[in-house]
Tab-separated table of C-alpha atoms in Angstrom:
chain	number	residue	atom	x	y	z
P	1	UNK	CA	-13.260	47.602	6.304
P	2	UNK	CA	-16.292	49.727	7.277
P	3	UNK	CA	-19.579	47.071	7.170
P	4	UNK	CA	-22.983	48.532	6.676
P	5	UNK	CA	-25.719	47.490	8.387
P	6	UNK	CA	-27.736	47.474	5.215
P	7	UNK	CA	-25.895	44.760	3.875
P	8	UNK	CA	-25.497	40.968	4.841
P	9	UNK	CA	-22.133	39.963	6.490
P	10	UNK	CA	-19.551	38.319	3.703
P	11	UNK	CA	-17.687	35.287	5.321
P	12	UNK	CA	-14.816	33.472	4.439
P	13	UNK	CA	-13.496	30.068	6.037
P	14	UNK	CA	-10.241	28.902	6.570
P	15	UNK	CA	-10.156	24.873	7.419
P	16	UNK	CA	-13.218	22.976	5.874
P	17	UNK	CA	-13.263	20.096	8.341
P	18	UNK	CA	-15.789	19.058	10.793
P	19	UNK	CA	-16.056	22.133	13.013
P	20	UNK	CA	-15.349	24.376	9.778
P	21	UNK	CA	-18.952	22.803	8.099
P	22	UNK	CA	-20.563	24.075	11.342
P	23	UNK	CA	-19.067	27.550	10.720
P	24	UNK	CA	-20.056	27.321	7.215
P	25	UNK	CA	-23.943	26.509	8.357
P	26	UNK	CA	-24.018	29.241	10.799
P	27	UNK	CA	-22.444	31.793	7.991
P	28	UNK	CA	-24.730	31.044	5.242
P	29	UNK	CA	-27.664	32.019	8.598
P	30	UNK	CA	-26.655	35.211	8.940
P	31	UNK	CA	-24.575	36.481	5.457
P	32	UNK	CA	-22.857	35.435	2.533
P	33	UNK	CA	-20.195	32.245	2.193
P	34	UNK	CA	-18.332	34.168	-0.012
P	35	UNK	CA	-15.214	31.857	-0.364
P	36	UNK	CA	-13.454	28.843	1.145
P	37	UNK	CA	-10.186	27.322	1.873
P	38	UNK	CA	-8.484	24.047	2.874
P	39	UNK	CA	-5.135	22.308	1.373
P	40	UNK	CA	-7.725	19.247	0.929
P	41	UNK	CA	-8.665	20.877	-1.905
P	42	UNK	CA	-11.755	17.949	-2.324
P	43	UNK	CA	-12.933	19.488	0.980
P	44	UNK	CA	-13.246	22.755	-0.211
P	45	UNK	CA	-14.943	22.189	-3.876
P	46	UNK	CA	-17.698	19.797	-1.597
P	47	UNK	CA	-18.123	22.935	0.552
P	48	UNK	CA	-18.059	25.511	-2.243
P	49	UNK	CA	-19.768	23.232	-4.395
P	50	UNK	CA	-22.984	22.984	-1.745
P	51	UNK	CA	-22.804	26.729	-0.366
P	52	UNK	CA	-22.439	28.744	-3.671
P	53	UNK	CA	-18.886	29.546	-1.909
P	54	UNK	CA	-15.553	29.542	-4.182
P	55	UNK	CA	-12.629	27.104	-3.031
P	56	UNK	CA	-9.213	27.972	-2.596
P	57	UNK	CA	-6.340	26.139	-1.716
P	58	UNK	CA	-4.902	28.194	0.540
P	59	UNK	CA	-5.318	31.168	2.657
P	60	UNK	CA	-2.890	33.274	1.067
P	61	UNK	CA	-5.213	32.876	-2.459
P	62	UNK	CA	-8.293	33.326	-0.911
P	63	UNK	CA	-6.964	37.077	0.571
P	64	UNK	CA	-5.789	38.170	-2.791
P	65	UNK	CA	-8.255	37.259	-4.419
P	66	UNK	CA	-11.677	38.137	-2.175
P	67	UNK	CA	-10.689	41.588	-0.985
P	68	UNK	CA	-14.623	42.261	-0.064
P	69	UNK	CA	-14.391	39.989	2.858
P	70	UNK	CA	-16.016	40.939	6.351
P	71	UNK	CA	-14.838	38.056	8.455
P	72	UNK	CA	-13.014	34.901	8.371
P	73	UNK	CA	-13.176	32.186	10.797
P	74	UNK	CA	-10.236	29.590	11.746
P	75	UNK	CA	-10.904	26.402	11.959
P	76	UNK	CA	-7.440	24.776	10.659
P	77	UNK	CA	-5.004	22.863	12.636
P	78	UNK	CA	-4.516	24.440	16.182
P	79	UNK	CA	-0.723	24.958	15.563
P	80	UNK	CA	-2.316	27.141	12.624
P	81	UNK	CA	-4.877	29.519	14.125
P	82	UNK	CA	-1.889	32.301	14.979
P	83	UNK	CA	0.154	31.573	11.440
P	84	UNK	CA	-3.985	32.190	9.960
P	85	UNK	CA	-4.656	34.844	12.035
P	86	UNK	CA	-2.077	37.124	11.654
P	87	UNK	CA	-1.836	36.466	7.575
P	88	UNK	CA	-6.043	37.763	7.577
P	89	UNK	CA	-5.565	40.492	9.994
P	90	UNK	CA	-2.969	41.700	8.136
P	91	UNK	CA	-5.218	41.568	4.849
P	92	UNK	CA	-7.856	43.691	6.788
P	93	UNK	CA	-10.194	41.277	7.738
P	94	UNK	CA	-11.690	40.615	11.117
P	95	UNK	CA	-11.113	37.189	12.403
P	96	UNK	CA	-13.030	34.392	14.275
P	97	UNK	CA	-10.330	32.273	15.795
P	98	UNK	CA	-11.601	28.542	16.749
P	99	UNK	CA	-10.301	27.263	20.417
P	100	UNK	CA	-7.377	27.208	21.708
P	101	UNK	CA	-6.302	30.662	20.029
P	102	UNK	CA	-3.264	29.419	20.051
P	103	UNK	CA	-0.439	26.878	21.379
P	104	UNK	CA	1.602	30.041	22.969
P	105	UNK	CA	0.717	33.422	25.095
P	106	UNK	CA	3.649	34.241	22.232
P	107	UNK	CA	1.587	33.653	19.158
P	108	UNK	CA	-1.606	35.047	21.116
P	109	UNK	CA	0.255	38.525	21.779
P	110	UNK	CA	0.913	38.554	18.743
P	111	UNK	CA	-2.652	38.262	17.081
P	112	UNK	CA	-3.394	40.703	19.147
P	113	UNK	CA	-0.883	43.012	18.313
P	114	UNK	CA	-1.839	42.797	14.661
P	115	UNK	CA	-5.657	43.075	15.259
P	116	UNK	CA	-4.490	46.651	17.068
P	117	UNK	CA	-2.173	47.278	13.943
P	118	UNK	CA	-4.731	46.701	11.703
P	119	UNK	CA	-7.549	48.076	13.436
P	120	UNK	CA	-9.489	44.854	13.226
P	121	UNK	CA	-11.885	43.031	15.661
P	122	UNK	CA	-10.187	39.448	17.122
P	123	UNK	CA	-13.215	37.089	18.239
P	124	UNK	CA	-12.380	33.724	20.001
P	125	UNK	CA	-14.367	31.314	20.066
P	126	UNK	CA	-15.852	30.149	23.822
P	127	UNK	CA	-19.030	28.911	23.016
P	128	UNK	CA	-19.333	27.169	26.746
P	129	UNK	CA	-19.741	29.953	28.670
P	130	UNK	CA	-23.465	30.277	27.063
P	131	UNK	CA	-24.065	27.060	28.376
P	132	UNK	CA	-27.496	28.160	30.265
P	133	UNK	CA	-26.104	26.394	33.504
P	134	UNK	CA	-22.936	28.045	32.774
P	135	UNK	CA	-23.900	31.203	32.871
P	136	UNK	CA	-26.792	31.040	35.674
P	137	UNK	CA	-23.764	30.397	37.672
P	138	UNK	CA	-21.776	33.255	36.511
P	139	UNK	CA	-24.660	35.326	37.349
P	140	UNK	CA	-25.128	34.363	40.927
P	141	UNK	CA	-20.828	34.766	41.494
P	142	UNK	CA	-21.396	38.154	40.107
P	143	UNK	CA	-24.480	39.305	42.451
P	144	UNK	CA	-22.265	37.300	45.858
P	145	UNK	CA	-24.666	34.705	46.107
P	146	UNK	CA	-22.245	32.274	47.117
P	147	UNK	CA	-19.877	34.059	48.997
P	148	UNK	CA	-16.074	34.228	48.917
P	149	UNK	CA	-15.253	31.300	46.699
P	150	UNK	CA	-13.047	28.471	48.626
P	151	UNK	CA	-12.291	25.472	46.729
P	152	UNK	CA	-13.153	24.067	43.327
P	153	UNK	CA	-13.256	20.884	41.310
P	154	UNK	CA	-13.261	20.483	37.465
P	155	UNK	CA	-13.557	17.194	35.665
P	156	UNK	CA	-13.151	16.239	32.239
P	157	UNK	CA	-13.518	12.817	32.231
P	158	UNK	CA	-13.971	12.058	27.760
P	159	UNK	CA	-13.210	9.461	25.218
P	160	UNK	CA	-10.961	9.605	22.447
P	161	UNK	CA	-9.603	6.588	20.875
P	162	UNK	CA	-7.177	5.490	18.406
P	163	UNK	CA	-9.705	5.717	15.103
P	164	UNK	CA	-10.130	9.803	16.238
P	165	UNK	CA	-6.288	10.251	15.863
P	166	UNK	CA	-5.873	7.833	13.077
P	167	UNK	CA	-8.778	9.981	10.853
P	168	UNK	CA	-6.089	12.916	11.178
P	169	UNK	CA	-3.109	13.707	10.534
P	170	UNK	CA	-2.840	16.390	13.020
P	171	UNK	CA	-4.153	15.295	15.477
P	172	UNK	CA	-2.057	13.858	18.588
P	173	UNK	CA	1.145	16.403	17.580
P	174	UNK	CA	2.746	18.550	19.369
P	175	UNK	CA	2.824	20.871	17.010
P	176	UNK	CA	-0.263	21.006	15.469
P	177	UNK	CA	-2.456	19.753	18.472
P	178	UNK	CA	-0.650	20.972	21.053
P	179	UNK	CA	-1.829	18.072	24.034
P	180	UNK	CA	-4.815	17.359	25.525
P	181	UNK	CA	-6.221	20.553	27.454
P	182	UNK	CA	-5.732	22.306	24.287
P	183	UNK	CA	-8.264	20.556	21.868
P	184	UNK	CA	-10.726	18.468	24.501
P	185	UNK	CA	-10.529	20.618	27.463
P	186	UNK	CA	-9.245	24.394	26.903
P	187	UNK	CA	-13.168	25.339	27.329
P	188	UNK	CA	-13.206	23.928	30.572
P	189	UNK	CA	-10.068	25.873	31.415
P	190	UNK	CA	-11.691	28.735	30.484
P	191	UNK	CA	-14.641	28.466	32.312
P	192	UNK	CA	-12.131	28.275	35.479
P	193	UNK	CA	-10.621	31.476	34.803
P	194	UNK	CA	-13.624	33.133	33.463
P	195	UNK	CA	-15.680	31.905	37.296
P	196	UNK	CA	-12.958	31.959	39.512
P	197	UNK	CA	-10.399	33.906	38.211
P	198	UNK	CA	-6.761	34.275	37.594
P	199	UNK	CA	-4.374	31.032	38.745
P	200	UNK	CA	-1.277	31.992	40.702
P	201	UNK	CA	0.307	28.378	41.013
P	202	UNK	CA	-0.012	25.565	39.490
P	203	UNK	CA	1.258	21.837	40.972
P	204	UNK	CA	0.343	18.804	38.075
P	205	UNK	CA	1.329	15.108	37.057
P	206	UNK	CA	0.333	13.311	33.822
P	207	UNK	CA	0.386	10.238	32.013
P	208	UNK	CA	-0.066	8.833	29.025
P	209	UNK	CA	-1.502	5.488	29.515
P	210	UNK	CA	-3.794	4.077	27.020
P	211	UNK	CA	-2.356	6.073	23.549
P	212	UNK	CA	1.654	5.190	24.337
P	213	UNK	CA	1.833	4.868	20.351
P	214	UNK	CA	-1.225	7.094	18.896
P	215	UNK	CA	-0.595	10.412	20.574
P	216	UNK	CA	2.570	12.679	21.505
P	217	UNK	CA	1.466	14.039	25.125
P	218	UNK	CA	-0.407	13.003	27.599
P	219	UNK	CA	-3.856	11.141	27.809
P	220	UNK	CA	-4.710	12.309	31.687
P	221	UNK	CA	-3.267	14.120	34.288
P	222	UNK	CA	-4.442	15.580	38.017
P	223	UNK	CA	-3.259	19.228	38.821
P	224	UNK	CA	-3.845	21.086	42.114
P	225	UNK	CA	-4.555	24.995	41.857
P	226	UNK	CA	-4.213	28.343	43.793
P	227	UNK	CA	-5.946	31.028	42.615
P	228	UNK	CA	-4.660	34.689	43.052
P	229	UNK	CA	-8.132	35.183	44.983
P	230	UNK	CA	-7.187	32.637	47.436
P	231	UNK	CA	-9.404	29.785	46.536
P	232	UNK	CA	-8.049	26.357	45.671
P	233	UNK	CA	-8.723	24.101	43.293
P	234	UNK	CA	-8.199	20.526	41.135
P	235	UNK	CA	-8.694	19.348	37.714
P	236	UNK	CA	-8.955	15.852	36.872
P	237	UNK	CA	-8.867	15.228	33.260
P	238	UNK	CA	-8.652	11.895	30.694
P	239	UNK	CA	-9.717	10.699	27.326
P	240	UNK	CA	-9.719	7.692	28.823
P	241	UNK	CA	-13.270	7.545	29.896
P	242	UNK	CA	-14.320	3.160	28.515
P	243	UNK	CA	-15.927	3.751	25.388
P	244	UNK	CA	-17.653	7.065	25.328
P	245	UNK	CA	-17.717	10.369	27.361
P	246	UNK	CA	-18.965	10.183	30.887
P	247	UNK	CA	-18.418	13.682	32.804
P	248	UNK	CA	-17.376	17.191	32.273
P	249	UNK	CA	-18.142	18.708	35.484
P	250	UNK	CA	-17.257	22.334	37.632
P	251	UNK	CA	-18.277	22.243	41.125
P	252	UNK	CA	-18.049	25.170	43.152
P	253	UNK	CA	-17.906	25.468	47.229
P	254	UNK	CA	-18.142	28.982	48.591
P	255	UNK	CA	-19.007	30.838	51.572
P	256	UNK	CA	-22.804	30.708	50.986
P	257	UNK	CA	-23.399	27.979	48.624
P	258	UNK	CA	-22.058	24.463	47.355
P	259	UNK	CA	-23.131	24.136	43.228
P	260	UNK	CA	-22.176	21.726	40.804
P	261	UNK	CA	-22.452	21.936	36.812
P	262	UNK	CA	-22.538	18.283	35.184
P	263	UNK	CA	-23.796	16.279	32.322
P	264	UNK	CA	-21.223	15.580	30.415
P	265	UNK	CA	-20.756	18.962	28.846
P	266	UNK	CA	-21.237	20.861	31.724
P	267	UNK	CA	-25.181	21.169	30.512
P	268	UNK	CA	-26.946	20.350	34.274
P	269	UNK	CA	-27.387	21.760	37.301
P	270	UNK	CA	-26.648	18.259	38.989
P	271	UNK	CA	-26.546	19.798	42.954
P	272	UNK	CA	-27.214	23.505	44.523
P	273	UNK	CA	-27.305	24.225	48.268
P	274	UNK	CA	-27.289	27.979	48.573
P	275	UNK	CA	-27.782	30.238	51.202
P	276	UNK	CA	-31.895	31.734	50.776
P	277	UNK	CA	-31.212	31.366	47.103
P	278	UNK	CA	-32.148	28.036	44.152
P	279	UNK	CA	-30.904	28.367	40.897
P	280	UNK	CA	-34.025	28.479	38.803
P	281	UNK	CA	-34.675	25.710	36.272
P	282	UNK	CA	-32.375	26.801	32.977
P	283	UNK	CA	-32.950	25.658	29.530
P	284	UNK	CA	-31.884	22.774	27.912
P	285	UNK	CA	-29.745	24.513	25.748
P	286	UNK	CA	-28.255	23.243	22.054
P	287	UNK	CA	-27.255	19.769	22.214
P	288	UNK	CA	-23.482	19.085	22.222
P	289	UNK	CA	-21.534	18.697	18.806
P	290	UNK	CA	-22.148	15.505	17.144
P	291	UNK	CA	-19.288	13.930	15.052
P	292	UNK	CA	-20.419	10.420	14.813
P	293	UNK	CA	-18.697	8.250	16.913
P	294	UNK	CA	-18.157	11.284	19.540
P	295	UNK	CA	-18.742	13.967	20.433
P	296	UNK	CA	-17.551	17.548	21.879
P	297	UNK	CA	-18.385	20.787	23.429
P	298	UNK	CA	-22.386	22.597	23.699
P	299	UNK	CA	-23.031	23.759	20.341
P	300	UNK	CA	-23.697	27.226	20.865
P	301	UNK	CA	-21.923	29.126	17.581
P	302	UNK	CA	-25.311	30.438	16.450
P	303	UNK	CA	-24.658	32.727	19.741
P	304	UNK	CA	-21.073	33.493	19.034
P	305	UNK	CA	-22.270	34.414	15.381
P	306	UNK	CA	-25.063	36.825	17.099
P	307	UNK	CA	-22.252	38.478	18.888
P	308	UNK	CA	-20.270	38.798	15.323
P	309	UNK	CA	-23.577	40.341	13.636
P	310	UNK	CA	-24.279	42.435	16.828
P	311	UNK	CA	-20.634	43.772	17.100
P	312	UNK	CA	-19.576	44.141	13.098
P	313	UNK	CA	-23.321	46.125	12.373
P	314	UNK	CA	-24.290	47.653	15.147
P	315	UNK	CA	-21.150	48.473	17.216
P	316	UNK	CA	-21.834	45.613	20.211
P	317	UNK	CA	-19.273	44.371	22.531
P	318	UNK	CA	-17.462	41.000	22.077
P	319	UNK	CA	-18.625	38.515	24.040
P	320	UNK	CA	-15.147	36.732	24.893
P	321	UNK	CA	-12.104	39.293	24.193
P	322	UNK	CA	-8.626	38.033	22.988
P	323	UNK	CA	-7.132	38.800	25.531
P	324	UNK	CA	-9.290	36.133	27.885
P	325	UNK	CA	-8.457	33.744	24.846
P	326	UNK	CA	-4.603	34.438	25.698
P	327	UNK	CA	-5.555	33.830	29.545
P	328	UNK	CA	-6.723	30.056	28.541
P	329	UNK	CA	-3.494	29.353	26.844
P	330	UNK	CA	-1.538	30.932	29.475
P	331	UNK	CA	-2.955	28.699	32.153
P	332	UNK	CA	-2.995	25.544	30.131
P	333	UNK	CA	0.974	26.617	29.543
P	334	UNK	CA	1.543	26.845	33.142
P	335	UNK	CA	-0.391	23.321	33.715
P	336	UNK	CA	2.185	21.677	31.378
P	337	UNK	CA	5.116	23.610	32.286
P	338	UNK	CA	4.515	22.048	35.885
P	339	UNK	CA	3.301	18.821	34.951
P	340	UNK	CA	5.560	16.086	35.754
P	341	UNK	CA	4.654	13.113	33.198
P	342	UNK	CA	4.618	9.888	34.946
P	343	UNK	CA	5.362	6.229	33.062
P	344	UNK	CA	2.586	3.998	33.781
P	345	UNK	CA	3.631	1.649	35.823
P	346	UNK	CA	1.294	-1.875	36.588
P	347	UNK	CA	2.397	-4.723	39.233
C-alpha cells in the first residue's frame, strides 16, 4: 500500500485494552482511527463509539472489511502478537507490534518473513530506549566515553499483585503471557542488548514465591551474564517489590566511567563518574504509564508514532528494527531455558 504524504495516516487497532486506548490516543494525533477490534466486543463499541472508529470483533473482519488501512498496531494478548501479525501482514498492512514481539525467536522469524513477503514495514514497539537518560547513555557508549565496557547490573525490582492477574484472564499464562521478563521486564532486556550487546551465556535461578496460586512462572529470579564482547553482567528481577514499584535500574562500569540509570523506570541519572566527561542534565521526559493502581514503562509512544509518520510518509528509518525485537525474545528464551526454578523454602 503506497501512502501519500498528502494524506493523514489511517490506523487500525487490534486489542482495545489499557495499552490499546493509549495507541488509540496517539492515532487519532497523527491520522485517522479508522476501525477497531477486540473479542470484548463492549471494549470496542466504547472505543469506536468515542473515536468515530468502527468495532469489529475480530481481526479477521476488520481486514476484509477496511482494505484502506495504513497501519495496525497489536496490542492483544502477548501469545497473540505473531498469530496478529502475520494475519495483517498478510492483508498488506504494515504493523506496529506491542512488546514482547513475541513468546518465540520461531514466531518472530516468522513475522519477519511475512513482512519481507509482503513487502510491508514491521515496527516493534521499544519505547525505553527514548528514555532521555537512556539514550544520553547510548550516546556516550557510541562516542567511547566510557571505555571498554566490563561489568553490568540491571534491576527490575516492581509490584504486581494478585488483583493485576485476577482483572485478566491472560495474564499469568504461559501461553498468553509468556512469564515475567516478557510483559514487566522485556524493555529492560532490551536496553541490555541494545547498550551492551549480544549475550553469549546465560547462568539463572528463579522462584516463584509470593503468586504460588495466581501466576504460572516465576515471580523473581537472579541470572549472571557473559556478553560476546567480554563484559559480564547480572539481572535481578521481582514483582515482588511491598506494595508498589521501587527500582528499575542499569548501571554500567567501564574502562573510563562508572554510570547508573535509576528511578524506577530507568528515568534518572542517579550516579556518573567519567573520565573528563558529565552527562549533561537530560529532560524529564513523559511520565511513566499510569494504570491506576500501577504502573509500567516511560510513556514515550508519541515518539514511536513520529517514527511511524516519519518512515510511512517520508521514507525515514525505523527506529527499533524487528529483527532487534527478535534479539529481546531470544535472550529472554535463553534466560528461561537456563533458569533453574527453585521451591521456596522458609525455616
Amino acid at each position: 500500500m503506497e501512502t501519500s504524504i498528502d494524506k493523514p495516516l489511517h490506523f487500525a487497532l487490534a486489542g482495545c485494552g489499557r495499552i490499546g486506548l493509549r495507541h488509540a490516543a496517539q492515532m487519532q494525533k497523527y491520522g485517522v482511527l479508522q476501525a477497531v477490534c477486540d473479542v470484548d466486543a463492549g471494549k470496542a463499541a466504547a472505543l469506536a463509539a468515542t473515536s468515530g472508529a468502527t468495532a469489529y470483533d475480530s481481526l479477521d473482519r476488520l481486514l476484509e472489511q477496511e482494505k484502506n488501512i495504513d497501519l495496525v498496531a497489536i496490542c492483544t494478548p502477548n501469545g497473540l502478537h505473531a498469530r496478529h501479525s502475520i494475519q495483517a501482514l498478510r492483508a498488506g498492512v504494515n504493523v506496529l507490534c506491542e512488546k514482547p514481539m513475541a513468546l518465540s525467536t520461531q514466531d518472530c522469524g516468522e513475522m519477519i518473513q511475512q513482512a519481507e513477503r509482503a513487502n510491508r514495514r514491521l515496527f516493534i514497539v521499544k519505547q525505553n530506549r527514548l528514555n532521555p537518560p537512556v539514550a544520553a547513555v547510548k550516546k556516550l557508549i557510541e562516542e567511547g566515553k566510557l571505555g571498554r565496557l566490563y561489568t553490568v547490573q540491571l534491576n527490575c525490582f516492581w509490584n504486581r499483585d494478585r488483583e493485576y492477574y485476577s482483572s485478566s484472564d491472560w495474564k499469568g499464562t504461559l501461553a498468553l503471557d509468556g512469564g515475567t521478563l516478557y510483559t514487566q521486564f522485556s524493555h529492560f532486556i532490551d536496553l541490555l542488548y541494545w547498550l551492551v550487546g549480544d549475550i553469549r551465556e546465560v547462568h539463572a535461578l528463579a522462584g516463584n514465591f509470593e503468586h504460588q496460586n495466581t501466576i504460572e512462572f516465576e515471580d523473581s529470579g537472579v541470572v549472571i551474564l557473559k556478553f560476546h564482547n567480554g563484559a559480564l553482567g547480572t539481572i535481578h528481577f521481582t514483582i515482588n517489590a511491598y506494595q508498589e514499584n521501587m527500582e528499575g535500574s542499569l548501571t554500567l562500569f567501564g574502562e573510563k566511567g562508572t554510570v547508573k540509570i535509576g528511578g524506577q523506570y530507568l528515568n534518572t541519572v542517579d550516579y556518573q563518574k567519567i573520565k573528563d566527561y558529565s552527562i549533561p542534565n537530560v529532560a524529564a521526559g513523559n511520565p511513566a504509564n499510569d494504570y491506576g493502581k500501577y504502573r509500567g514503562s516511560m510513556s514515550n509512544h508519541n515518539l514511536v508514532y513520529d517514527n511511524i509518520v516519519d518512515v510511512l510518509r517520508h521514507n525515514g528509518s525505523i527506529l527499533t528494527n524487528c529483527y532487534e525485537g527478535l534479539k529481546t525474545v531470544e535472550i529472554i528464551e535463553k534466560i528461561y531455558k537456563s533458569a533453574v526454578m527453585a521451591q521456596p523454602t522458609y525455616r
